Amino acid sequence: MSATELTLTRPDDWHLHVRDGALLAAVLPDTARRFARAIIMPNLKPPVATVAQARAYRERILAALPEGADFQPLMTLYLTEATTPDDIAEARESGFVHAVKYYPAGATTNAASGVTDLSRVYPVLEAMQRHGLPLLMHGEVTDSAVDMFDREPVFVERHLTPLRNDFPDLRMVLEHITTREAAQFVQDAPAHVGATMTPQHLLMNRNAIFVGGLRPHHYCLPVLKRETHRQALMAAATSGDPSFFLGTDSAPHPRHAKESACGCAGIYSAHAGIEFYAEAFEAADALDRLEGFASFHGADFYGLPRNTDTITLKRESWTVPEEVDFGGVPGVPLRAGDTVAWRLTD
Ligand code: NCD
Ligand code: ZN
Ligand code: ZN
């Protein structure tokens, strides 16, 4: 297929970091222009761990929206060892908290308040299973003896498989999957187990971290994997399986925090958050599968109505700026200084 124009039901982003303060105001318009809704990650400092904190954060996001924007933030709670079954009941009641996020302690950006051992939160998981509230997972072990590139498959084997046995009805999403093993796990699991996929893991393999020198703007967690894994992810994303859906994991960090002796993990992609997926699906000759992945599967999984308006992309290349404003400090967007093949029309 060589379409030159593509109209889709407006998509949603099921995994997004918008941060807070000036950075929030700087990045939110990119998402609101493309997506109707987004699952907002709770890894602020301090974390968004209570319904009261989620309510206040939601208000700050709504206040930061550009005039006339029609965008709904879908809030999540950060699971800590202090989270209680009552918090879960309150989250369910709230109507604006849609999931709970599990970070293994220390696994990624602002994961210090995460969970050290899943057995410590079993009463909370039991409440989530009962209330039908999904558990979103950063699925990597933090065991320093495990090779960086194996941390996701080892998580699947060591933690996810036992968790599935202990909580067979718990709704779960394995976030930002990067390996054949993770895709296989989700394919084999029932419909209430899903996965999100980022543009970087569909478009790039780990060579992208080292082209001609060290590329800190291609560093995220879980780290990019080898080409065979990228191909397995592409096959899953374009298969039409409703367990797989769009989650950009757009994760802004200022330029100075990325270009550092100890650079932060996270890639900013919201400025072309749907366009990148169009490139990936086009390369697999699967543009006809993009709408399901981007606009239907996630809404269906979360039990939310599908959007009714549309967006249109044109096959027209444009150049991503070298640098964008991250609220008074510069940030480097994915594909900076290079071209994107699809353009969003207004
Ligand atoms: C995310 C961030 O910066 O908040 N970083 C990343 O590399 N993906 C955290 C996360 O999603 O793990
Ligand atoms: Zn993560
Ligand atoms: Zn993330």
PDB file of N, CA and C in Angstrom, residues 266-314:
ATOM      1  N   GLY A 266      15.122   8.113  28.969  1.00  0.00           N
ATOM      2  CA  GLY A 266      13.835   8.646  28.535  1.00  0.00           C
ATOM      3  C   GLY A 266      13.982   9.360  27.211  1.00  0.00           C
ATOM      4  N   ILE A 267      13.035   9.131  26.298  1.00  0.00           N
ATOM      5  CA  ILE A 267      13.069   9.715  24.952  1.00  0.00           C
ATOM      6  C   ILE A 267      11.805  10.541  24.751  1.00  0.00           C
ATOM      7  N   TYR A 268      11.968  11.769  24.278  1.00  0.00           N
ATOM      8  CA  TYR A 268      10.813  12.621  24.011  1.00  0.00           C
ATOM      9  C   TYR A 268      10.296  12.387  22.598  1.00  0.00           C
ATOM     10  N   SER A 269       9.036  11.953  22.478  1.00  0.00           N
ATOM     11  CA  SER A 269       8.485  11.628  21.152  1.00  0.00           C
ATOM     12  C   SER A 269       7.108  12.228  20.907  1.00  0.00           C
ATOM     13  N   ALA A 270       6.587  13.006  21.864  1.00  0.00           N
ATOM     14  CA  ALA A 270       5.206  13.502  21.738  1.00  0.00           C
ATOM     15  C   ALA A 270       5.016  14.437  20.543  1.00  0.00           C
ATOM     16  N   HIS A 271       6.090  15.095  20.100  1.00  0.00           N
ATOM     17  CA  HIS A 271       5.994  16.043  18.978  1.00  0.00           C
ATOM     18  C   HIS A 271       5.642  15.353  17.659  1.00  0.00           C
ATOM     19  N   ALA A 272       5.823  14.021  17.597  1.00  0.00           N
ATOM     20  CA  ALA A 272       5.442  13.259  16.391  1.00  0.00           C
ATOM     21  C   ALA A 272       4.870  11.921  16.855  1.00  0.00           C
ATOM     22  N   GLY A 273       4.093  11.981  17.921  1.00  0.00           N
ATOM     23  CA  GLY A 273       3.650  10.794  18.660  1.00  0.00           C
ATOM     24  C   GLY A 273       2.833   9.811  17.845  1.00  0.00           C
ATOM     25  N   ILE A 274       2.093  10.252  16.833  1.00  0.00           N
ATOM     26  CA  ILE A 274       1.378   9.306  15.976  1.00  0.00           C
ATOM     27  C   ILE A 274       2.135   9.106  14.661  1.00  0.00           C
ATOM     28  N   GLU A 275       2.849  10.162  14.236  1.00  0.00           N
ATOM     29  CA  GLU A 275       3.563  10.114  12.955  1.00  0.00           C
ATOM     30  C   GLU A 275       4.621   9.003  12.949  1.00  0.00           C
ATOM     31  N   PHE A 276       5.320   8.830  14.070  1.00  0.00           N
ATOM     32  CA  PHE A 276       6.347   7.775  14.150  1.00  0.00           C
ATOM     33  C   PHE A 276       5.730   6.385  13.952  1.00  0.00           C
ATOM     34  N   TYR A 277       4.569   6.163  14.547  1.00  0.00           N
ATOM     35  CA  TYR A 277       3.914   4.858  14.383  1.00  0.00           C
ATOM     36  C   TYR A 277       3.480   4.652  12.928  1.00  0.00           C
ATOM     37  N   ALA A 278       3.035   5.747  12.280  1.00  0.00           N
ATOM     38  CA  ALA A 278       2.640   5.626  10.862  1.00  0.00           C
ATOM     39  C   ALA A 278       3.848   5.167  10.038  1.00  0.00           C
ATOM     40  N   GLU A 279       5.011   5.720  10.336  1.00  0.00           N
ATOM     41  CA  GLU A 279       6.242   5.282   9.639  1.00  0.00           C
ATOM     42  C   GLU A 279       6.491   3.792   9.860  1.00  0.00           C
ATOM     43  N   ALA A 280       6.390   3.370  11.118  1.00  0.00           N
ATOM     44  CA  ALA A 280       6.685   1.971  11.442  1.00  0.00           C
ATOM     45  C   ALA A 280       5.701   1.033  10.744  1.00  0.00           C
ATOM     46  N   PHE A 281       4.412   1.377  10.804  1.00  0.00           N
ATOM     47  CA  PHE A 281       3.398   0.503  10.181  1.00  0.00           C
ATOM     48  C   PHE A 281       3.517   0.531   8.655  1.00  0.00           C
ATOM     49  N   GLU A 282       3.874   1.688   8.109  1.00  0.00           N
ATOM     50  CA  GLU A 282       4.042   1.759   6.662  1.00  0.00           C
ATOM     51  C   GLU A 282       5.199   0.864   6.215  1.00  0.00           C
ATOM     52  N   ALA A 283       6.290   0.890   6.979  1.00  0.00           N
ATOM     53  CA  ALA A 283       7.455   0.072   6.623  1.00  0.00           C
ATOM     54  C   ALA A 283       7.112  -1.414   6.626  1.00  0.00           C
ATOM     55  N   ALA A 284       6.103  -1.790   7.424  1.00  0.00           N
ATOM     56  CA  ALA A 284       5.681  -3.200   7.469  1.00  0.00           C
ATOM     57  C   ALA A 284       4.507  -3.438   6.524  1.00  0.00           C
ATOM     58  N   ASP A 285       4.193  -2.449   5.697  1.00  0.00           N
ATOM     59  CA  ASP A 285       3.063  -2.527   4.775  1.00  0.00           C
ATOM     60  C   ASP A 285       1.771  -2.870   5.537  1.00  0.00           C
ATOM     61  N   ALA A 286       1.590  -2.239   6.679  1.00  0.00           N
ATOM     62  CA  ALA A 286       0.456  -2.580   7.546  1.00  0.00           C
ATOM     63  C   ALA A 286      -0.292  -1.326   8.006  1.00  0.00           C
ATOM     64  N   LEU A 287      -0.325  -0.300   7.169  1.00  0.00           N
ATOM     65  CA  LEU A 287      -1.021   0.940   7.572  1.00  0.00           C
ATOM     66  C   LEU A 287      -2.489   0.683   7.901  1.00  0.00           C
ATOM     67  N   ASP A 288      -3.059  -0.342   7.296  1.00  0.00           N
ATOM     68  CA  ASP A 288      -4.466  -0.663   7.584  1.00  0.00           C
ATOM     69  C   ASP A 288      -4.657  -1.205   9.004  1.00  0.00           C
ATOM     70  N   ARG A 289      -3.568  -1.558   9.674  1.00  0.00           N
ATOM     71  CA  ARG A 289      -3.672  -2.059  11.054  1.00  0.00           C
ATOM     72  C   ARG A 289      -3.401  -0.974  12.097  1.00  0.00           C
ATOM     73  N   LEU A 290      -3.015   0.212  11.625  1.00  0.00           N
ATOM     74  CA  LEU A 290      -2.625   1.270  12.569  1.00  0.00           C
ATOM     75  C   LEU A 290      -3.802   1.736  13.427  1.00  0.00           C
ATOM     76  N   GLU A 291      -4.974   1.890  12.841  1.00  0.00           N
ATOM     77  CA  GLU A 291      -6.107   2.433  13.589  1.00  0.00           C
ATOM     78  C   GLU A 291      -6.500   1.542  14.770  1.00  0.00           C
ATOM     79  N   GLY A 292      -6.483   0.242  14.586  1.00  0.00           N
ATOM     80  CA  GLY A 292      -6.811  -0.662  15.690  1.00  0.00           C
ATOM     81  C   GLY A 292      -5.829  -0.475  16.830  1.00  0.00           C
ATOM     82  N   PHE A 293      -4.546  -0.487  16.490  1.00  0.00           N
ATOM     83  CA  PHE A 293      -3.467  -0.370  17.472  1.00  0.00           C
ATOM     84  C   PHE A 293      -3.494   0.987  18.179  1.00  0.00           C
ATOM     85  N   ALA A 294      -3.746   2.048  17.422  1.00  0.00           N
ATOM     86  CA  ALA A 294      -3.618   3.407  17.960  1.00  0.00           C
ATOM     87  C   ALA A 294      -4.912   3.939  18.571  1.00  0.00           C
ATOM     88  N   SER A 295      -6.056   3.476  18.063  1.00  0.00           N
ATOM     89  CA  SER A 295      -7.315   4.143  18.428  1.00  0.00           C
ATOM     90  C   SER A 295      -8.368   3.225  19.049  1.00  0.00           C
ATOM     91  N   PHE A 296      -8.252   1.912  18.902  1.00  0.00           N
ATOM     92  CA  PHE A 296      -9.319   1.033  19.401  1.00  0.00           C
ATOM     93  C   PHE A 296      -8.892   0.111  20.551  1.00  0.00           C
ATOM     94  N   HIS A 297      -7.743  -0.564  20.382  1.00  0.00           N
ATOM     95  CA  HIS A 297      -7.395  -1.624  21.334  1.00  0.00           C
ATOM     96  C   HIS A 297      -7.264  -1.118  22.771  1.00  0.00           C
ATOM     97  N   GLY A 298      -6.644   0.026  22.951  1.00  0.00           N
ATOM     98  CA  GLY A 298      -6.426   0.559  24.299  1.00  0.00           C
ATOM     99  C   GLY A 298      -7.738   0.959  24.952  1.00  0.00           C
ATOM    100  N   ALA A 299      -8.580   1.670  24.199  1.00  0.00           N
ATOM    101  CA  ALA A 299      -9.880   2.098  24.739  1.00  0.00           C
ATOM    102  C   ALA A 299     -10.686   0.872  25.149  1.00  0.00           C
ATOM    103  N   ASP A 300     -10.680  -0.143  24.303  1.00  0.00           N
ATOM    104  CA  ASP A 300     -11.435  -1.371  24.612  1.00  0.00           C
ATOM    105  C   ASP A 300     -10.872  -2.030  25.867  1.00  0.00           C
ATOM    106  N   PHE A 301      -9.554  -2.090  25.970  1.00  0.00           N
ATOM    107  CA  PHE A 301      -8.922  -2.722  27.133  1.00  0.00           C
ATOM    108  C   PHE A 301      -9.335  -2.006  28.422  1.00  0.00           C
ATOM    109  N   TYR A 302      -9.308  -0.659  28.395  1.00  0.00           N
ATOM    110  CA  TYR A 302      -9.609   0.128  29.594  1.00  0.00           C
ATOM    111  C   TYR A 302     -11.117   0.287  29.833  1.00  0.00           C
ATOM    112  N   GLY A 303     -11.928  -0.272  28.915  1.00  0.00           N
ATOM    113  CA  GLY A 303     -13.381  -0.164  29.090  1.00  0.00           C
ATOM    114  C   GLY A 303     -13.883   1.249  28.904  1.00  0.00           C
ATOM    115  N   LEU A 304     -13.214   2.005  28.038  1.00  0.00           N
ATOM    116  CA  LEU A 304     -13.619   3.388  27.754  1.00  0.00           C
ATOM    117  C   LEU A 304     -14.167   3.453  26.326  1.00  0.00           C
ATOM    118  N   PRO A 305     -15.047   4.437  26.054  1.00  0.00           N
ATOM    119  CA  PRO A 305     -15.577   4.526  24.689  1.00  0.00           C
ATOM    120  C   PRO A 305     -14.481   4.867  23.691  1.00  0.00           C
ATOM    121  N   ARG A 306     -14.600   4.355  22.480  1.00  0.00           N
ATOM    122  CA  ARG A 306     -13.671   4.754  21.423  1.00  0.00           C
ATOM    123  C   ARG A 306     -13.957   6.206  21.049  1.00  0.00           C
ATOM    124  N   ASN A 307     -12.934   6.921  20.622  1.00  0.00           N
ATOM    125  CA  ASN A 307     -13.141   8.302  20.187  1.00  0.00           C
ATOM    126  C   ASN A 307     -13.974   8.312  18.910  1.00  0.00           C
ATOM    127  N   THR A 308     -14.651   9.441  18.677  1.00  0.00           N
ATOM    128  CA  THR A 308     -15.528   9.497  17.495  1.00  0.00           C
ATOM    129  C   THR A 308     -15.019  10.472  16.437  1.00  0.00           C
ATOM    130  N   ASP A 309     -14.100  11.378  16.823  1.00  0.00           N
ATOM    131  CA  ASP A 309     -13.558  12.286  15.798  1.00  0.00           C
ATOM    132  C   ASP A 309     -12.331  11.646  15.140  1.00  0.00           C
ATOM    133  N   THR A 310     -11.746  12.331  14.181  1.00  0.00           N
ATOM    134  CA  THR A 310     -10.639  11.744  13.415  1.00  0.00           C
ATOM    135  C   THR A 310      -9.453  12.708  13.330  1.00  0.00           C
ATOM    136  N   ILE A 311      -8.310  12.156  12.961  1.00  0.00           N
ATOM    137  CA  ILE A 311      -7.153  12.979  12.587  1.00  0.00           C
ATOM    138  C   ILE A 311      -6.721  12.540  11.180  1.00  0.00           C
ATOM    139  N   THR A 312      -6.022  13.431  10.488  1.00  0.00           N
ATOM    140  CA  THR A 312      -5.532  13.077   9.156  1.00  0.00           C
ATOM    141  C   THR A 312      -4.030  13.321   9.077  1.00  0.00           C
ATOM    142  N   LEU A 313      -3.333  12.317   8.559  1.00  0.00           N
ATOM    143  CA  LEU A 313      -1.891  12.420   8.335  1.00  0.00           C
ATOM    144  C   LEU A 313      -1.653  12.451   6.832  1.00  0.00           C
ATOM    145  N   LYS A 314      -0.700  13.287   6.413  1.00  0.00           N
ATOM    146  CA  LYS A 314      -0.320  13.344   4.997  1.00  0.00           C
ATOM    147  C   LYS A 314       1.084  12.782   4.857  1.00  0.00           C
TER     148      LYS A 314
END
